[in-house]
C-alpha positions as CSV (number, residue, x, y, z in Angstrom):
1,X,146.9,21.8,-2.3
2,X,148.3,19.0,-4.2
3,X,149.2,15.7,-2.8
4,X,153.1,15.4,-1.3
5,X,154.4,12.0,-1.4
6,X,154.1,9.4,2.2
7,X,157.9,8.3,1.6
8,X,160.7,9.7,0.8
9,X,164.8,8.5,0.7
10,X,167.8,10.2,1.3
11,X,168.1,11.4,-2.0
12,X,164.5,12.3,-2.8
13,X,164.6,14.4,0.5
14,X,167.7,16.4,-1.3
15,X,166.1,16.7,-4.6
16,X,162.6,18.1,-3.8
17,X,163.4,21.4,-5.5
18,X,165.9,20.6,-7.8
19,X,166.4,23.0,-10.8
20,X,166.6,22.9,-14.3
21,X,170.8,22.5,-13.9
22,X,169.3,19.2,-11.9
23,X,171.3,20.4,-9.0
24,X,169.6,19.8,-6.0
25,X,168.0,23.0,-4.7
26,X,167.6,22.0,-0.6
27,X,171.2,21.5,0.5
28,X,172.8,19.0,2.6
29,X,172.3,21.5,5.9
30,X,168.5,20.4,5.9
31,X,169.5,16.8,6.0
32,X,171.6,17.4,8.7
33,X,169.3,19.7,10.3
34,X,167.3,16.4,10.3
35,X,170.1,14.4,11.3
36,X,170.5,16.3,14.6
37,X,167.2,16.1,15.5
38,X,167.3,11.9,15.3
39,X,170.6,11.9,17.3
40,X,168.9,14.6,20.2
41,X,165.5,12.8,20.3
42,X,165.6,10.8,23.5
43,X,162.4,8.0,23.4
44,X,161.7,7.6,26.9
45,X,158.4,8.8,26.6
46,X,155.8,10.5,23.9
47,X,157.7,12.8,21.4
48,X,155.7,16.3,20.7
49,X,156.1,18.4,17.7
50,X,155.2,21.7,18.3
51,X,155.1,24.2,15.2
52,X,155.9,27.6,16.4
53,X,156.2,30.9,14.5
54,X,156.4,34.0,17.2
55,X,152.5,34.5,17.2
56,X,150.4,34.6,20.8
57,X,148.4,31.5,19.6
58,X,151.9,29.4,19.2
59,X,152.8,30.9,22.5
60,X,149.8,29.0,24.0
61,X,150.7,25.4,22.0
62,X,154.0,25.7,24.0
63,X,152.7,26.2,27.3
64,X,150.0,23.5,26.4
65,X,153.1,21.1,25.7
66,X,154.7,21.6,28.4
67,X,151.8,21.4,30.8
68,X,150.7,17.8,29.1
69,X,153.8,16.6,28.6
70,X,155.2,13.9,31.6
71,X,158.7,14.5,32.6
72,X,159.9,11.6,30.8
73,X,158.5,12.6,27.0
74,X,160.1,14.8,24.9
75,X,159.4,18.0,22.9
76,X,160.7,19.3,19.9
77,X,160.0,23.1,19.1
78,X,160.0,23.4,15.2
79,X,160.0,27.1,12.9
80,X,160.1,27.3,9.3
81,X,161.5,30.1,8.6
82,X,161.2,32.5,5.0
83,X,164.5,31.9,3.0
84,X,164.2,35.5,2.7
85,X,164.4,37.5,6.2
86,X,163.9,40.9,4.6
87,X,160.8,42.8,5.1
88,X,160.4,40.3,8.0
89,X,159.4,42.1,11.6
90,X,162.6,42.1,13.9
91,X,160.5,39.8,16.0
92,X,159.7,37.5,13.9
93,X,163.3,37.0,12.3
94,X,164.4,33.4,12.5
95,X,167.3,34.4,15.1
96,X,165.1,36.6,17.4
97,X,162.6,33.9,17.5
98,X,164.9,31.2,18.4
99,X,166.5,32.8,20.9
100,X,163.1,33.7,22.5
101,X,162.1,29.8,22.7
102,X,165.3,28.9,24.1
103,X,164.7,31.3,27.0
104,X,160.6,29.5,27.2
105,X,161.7,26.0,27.5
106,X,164.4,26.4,29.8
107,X,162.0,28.7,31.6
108,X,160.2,25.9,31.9
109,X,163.2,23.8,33.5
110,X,162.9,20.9,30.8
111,X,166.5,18.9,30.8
112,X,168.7,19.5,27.8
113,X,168.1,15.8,27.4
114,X,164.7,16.3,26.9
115,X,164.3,18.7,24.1
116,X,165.6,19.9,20.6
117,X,164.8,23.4,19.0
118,X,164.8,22.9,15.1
119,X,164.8,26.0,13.0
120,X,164.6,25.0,9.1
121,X,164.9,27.0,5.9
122,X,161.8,26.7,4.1
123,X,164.0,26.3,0.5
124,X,160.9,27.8,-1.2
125,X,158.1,25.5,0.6
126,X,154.8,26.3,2.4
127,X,155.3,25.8,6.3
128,X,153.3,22.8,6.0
129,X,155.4,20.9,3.5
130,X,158.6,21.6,5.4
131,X,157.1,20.0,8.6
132,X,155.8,17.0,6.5
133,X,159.0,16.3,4.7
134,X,160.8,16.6,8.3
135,X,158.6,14.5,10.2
136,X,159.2,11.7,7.2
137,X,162.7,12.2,7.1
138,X,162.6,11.0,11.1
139,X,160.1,8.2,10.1
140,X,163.1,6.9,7.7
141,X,166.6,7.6,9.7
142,X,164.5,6.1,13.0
143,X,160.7,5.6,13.1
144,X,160.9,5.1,17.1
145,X,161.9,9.2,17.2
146,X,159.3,10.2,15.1
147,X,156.6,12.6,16.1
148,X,153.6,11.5,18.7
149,X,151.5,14.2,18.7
150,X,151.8,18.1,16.7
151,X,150.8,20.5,18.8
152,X,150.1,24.0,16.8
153,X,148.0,26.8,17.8
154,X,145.0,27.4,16.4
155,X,145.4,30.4,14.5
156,X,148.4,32.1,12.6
157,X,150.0,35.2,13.3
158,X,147.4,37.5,11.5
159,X,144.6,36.0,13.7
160,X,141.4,37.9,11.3
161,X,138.1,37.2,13.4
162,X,136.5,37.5,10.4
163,X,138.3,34.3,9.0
164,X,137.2,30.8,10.1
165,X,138.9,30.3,13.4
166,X,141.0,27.3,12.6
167,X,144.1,28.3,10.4
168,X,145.1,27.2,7.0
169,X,148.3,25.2,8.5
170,X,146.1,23.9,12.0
171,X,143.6,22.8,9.1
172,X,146.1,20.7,7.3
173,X,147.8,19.6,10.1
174,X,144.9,18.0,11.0
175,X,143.9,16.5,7.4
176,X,147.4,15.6,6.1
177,X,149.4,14.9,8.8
178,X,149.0,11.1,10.1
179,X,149.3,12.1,13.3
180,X,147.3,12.8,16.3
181,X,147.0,16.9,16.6
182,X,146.5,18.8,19.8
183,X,145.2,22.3,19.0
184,X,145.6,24.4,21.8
185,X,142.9,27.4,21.9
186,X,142.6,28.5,25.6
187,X,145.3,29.2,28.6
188,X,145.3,26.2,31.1
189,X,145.5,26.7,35.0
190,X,149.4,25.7,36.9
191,X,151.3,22.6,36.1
192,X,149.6,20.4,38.8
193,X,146.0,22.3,38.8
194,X,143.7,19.3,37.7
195,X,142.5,19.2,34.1
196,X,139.0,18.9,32.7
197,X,138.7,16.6,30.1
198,X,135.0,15.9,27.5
199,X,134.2,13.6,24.7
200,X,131.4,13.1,22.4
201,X,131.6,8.9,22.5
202,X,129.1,6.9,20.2
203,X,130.3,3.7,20.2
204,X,132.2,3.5,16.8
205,X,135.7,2.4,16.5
206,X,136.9,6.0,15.9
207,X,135.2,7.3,19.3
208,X,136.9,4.2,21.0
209,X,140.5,4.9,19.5
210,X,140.4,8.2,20.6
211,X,139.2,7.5,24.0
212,X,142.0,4.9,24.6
213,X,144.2,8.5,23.6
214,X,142.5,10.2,26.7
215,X,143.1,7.8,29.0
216,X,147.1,7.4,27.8
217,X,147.2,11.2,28.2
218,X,145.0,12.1,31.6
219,X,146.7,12.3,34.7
220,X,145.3,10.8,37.9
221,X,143.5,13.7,39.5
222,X,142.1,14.8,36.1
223,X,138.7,14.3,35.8
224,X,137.0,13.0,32.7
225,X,132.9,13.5,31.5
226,X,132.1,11.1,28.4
227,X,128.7,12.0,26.9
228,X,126.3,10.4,24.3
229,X,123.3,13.2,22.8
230,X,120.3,10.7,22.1
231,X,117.7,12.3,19.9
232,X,114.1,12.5,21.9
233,X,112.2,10.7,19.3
234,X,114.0,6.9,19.1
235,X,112.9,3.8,18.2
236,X,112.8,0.4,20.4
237,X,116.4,-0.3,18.3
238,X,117.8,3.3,18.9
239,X,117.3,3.0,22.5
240,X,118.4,-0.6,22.9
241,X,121.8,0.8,21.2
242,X,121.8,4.1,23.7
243,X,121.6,1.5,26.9
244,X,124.6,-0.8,25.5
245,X,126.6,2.7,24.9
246,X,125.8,3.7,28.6
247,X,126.4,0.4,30.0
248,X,130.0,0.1,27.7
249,X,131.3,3.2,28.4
250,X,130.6,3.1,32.1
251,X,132.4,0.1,32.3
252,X,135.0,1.6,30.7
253,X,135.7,4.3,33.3
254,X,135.1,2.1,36.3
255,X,138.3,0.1,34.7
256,X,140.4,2.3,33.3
257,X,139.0,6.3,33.6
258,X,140.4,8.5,36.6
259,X,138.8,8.8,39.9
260,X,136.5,12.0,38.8
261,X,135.3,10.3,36.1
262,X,131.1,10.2,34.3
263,X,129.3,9.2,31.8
264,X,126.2,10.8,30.4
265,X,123.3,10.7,28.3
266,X,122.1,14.1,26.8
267,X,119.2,15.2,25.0
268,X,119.9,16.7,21.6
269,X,118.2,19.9,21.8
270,X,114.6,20.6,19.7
271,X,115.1,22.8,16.5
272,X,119.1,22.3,17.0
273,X,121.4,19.9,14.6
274,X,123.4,17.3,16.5
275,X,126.4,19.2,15.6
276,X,125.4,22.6,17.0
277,X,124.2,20.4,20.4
278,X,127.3,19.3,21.1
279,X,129.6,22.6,20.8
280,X,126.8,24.1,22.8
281,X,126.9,21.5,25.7
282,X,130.8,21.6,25.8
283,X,130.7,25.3,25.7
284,X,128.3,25.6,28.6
285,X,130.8,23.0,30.8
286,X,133.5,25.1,29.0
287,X,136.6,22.3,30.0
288,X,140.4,22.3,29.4
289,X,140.2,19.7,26.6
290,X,137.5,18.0,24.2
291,X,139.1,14.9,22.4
292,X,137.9,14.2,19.1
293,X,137.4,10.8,17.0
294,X,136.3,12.2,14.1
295,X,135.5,9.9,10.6
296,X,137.3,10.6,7.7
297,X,137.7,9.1,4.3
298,X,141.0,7.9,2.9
299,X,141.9,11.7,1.6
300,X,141.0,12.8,5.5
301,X,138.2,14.7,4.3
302,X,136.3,15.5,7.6
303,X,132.1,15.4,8.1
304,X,130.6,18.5,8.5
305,X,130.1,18.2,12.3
306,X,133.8,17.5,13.4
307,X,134.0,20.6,10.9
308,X,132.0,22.5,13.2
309,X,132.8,21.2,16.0
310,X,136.6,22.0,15.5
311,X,135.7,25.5,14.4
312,X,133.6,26.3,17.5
313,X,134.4,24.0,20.5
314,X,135.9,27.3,22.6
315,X,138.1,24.8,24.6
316,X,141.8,23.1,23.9
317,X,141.3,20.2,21.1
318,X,142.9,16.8,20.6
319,X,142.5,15.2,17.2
320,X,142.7,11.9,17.2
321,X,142.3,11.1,13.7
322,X,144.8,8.8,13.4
């Protein structure tokens, strides 16, 4: 997929598609479309994105939301819609699904004040570029109503098993997007049930960015297990670093981490890669969330373990990449 541009103006967001006539080909509605979502978004709080298209998995990024979600933040449900609607399911026409997530959210008894349902034209673009170009449109009309967090689902509407389990637009979301992402995979329990939250911490600054995320997003009677997997053969330097992560990170939760809160040390398994170690210890505790700091380069070309680990974790992810 080729590069899109960080910034954009007024007039470059008009003349993405322009023609050979030179007249733009997205209209003045999309700006305005945009417009209205700078003049709804109230910033009280965090400001999620969530990308919704009628499928069960986008279902699920909803509820996630609005379970997360404090009742001061605020939650903008996005659809691009095909230009085209024919050949389109009746459920999946742009109407039909509107009207369906205006019946969710005020289901879900958020304020008017407190959410916006955006439904844009795709003018000939991929899903993804039309949720780029919109979230950098907010950056420039107001960069304090810009985006948070995306929360998508993490599979499409065609949901193959025999595909890899992380969609093509969850997959660039997560790589393009200079945004945290929260990929929502599994149901969660009420509202006020407590959470279960995990994370793989080593001590880097990416693990550390990502665990001040946790602790910005956890609620009180959450609980929250950090975890380092030490290899059984170390040397004296290895295990001198393993007791300054212990010590750190249990500092860290007697300060700032919930009540229910633990740090632990576990033993990579014998004959098993670090990556494969990990997805299986989450997927044996099996909790609500696993928060990710993954590295990535410049081009957010993820290592082969957050690769893995994103593709296999069975829990609810949050991606703080950025």
């Amino acid at each position: 997929m080729a590069a899109f541009p960080h910034h954009f103006n007024d007039s470059q967001l008009m003349r993405q598609n322009s023609g050979p006539s030179g007249m733009p080909a997205v209209h003045e509605e999309y700006a305005h479309g945009c417009q209205a979502c700078v003049q709804s978004v109230v910033n009280t709080g965090l400001h999620y994105l969530v990308a919704v298209d009628g499928s069960p998995s986008a279902d699920l990024a909803l509820m996630l939301c609005l379970m997360v979600r404090n009742k001061r933040d605020f939650v903008t449900i996005f659809h691009a819609y095909r230009d085209d609607q024919t050949g389109v399911p009746d459920k999946y026409k742009a109407d039909t699904l509107r009207s369906r997530y205006e019946y969710d959210i005020a289901a879900a008894h958020v304020p008017s004040e407190h959410f916006h349902i955006c439904w844009m034209a795709r003018e000939g673009k991929s899903v993804s570029e039309t949720i780029h170009n919109y979230i950098e449109f907010l950056k420039i009309k107001d960069d304090t109503k810009a985006p948070h967090f995306v929360v998508t689902g993490h599979t499409g509407r065609k949901m193959n098993k025999y595909v890899a389990p992380l969609s093509s637009n969850c997959n660039w979301f997560i790589r393009s997007l200079q945004l945290p992402v929260l990929v929502a995979k599994k149901e969660l329990p009420g509202r006020s049930a407590p959470k279960t939250w995990m994370m793989a911490v080593d001590g880097t600054v990416h693990s550390n960015r990502a665990l001040d995320m946790i602790l910005f997003l956890i609620k009180p009677k959450d609980s929250l297990e950090l975890f380092y997997v030490y290899s059984d053969v170390m040397n004296r330097k290895e295990e001198d670093y393993m007791k300054f992560i212990k010590a750190h990170y249990e500092n860290e939760l007697a300060e700032e981490g919930p009540t229910n809160s633990s740090f632990n040390l576990i033993p990579q398994q014998i004959g098993v890669s670090l990556s494969h170690s990990v997805v299986n210890y989450v997927n044996e505790k099996s909790p609500h969330f696993l928060c990710l700091g993954p590295r990535a380069s410049a081009y957010q070309h993820l290592t082969p373990m957050t690769e893995y680990v994103l593709n296999n974790a069975d829990c609810n992810l949050v991606v703080a990449l950025n």
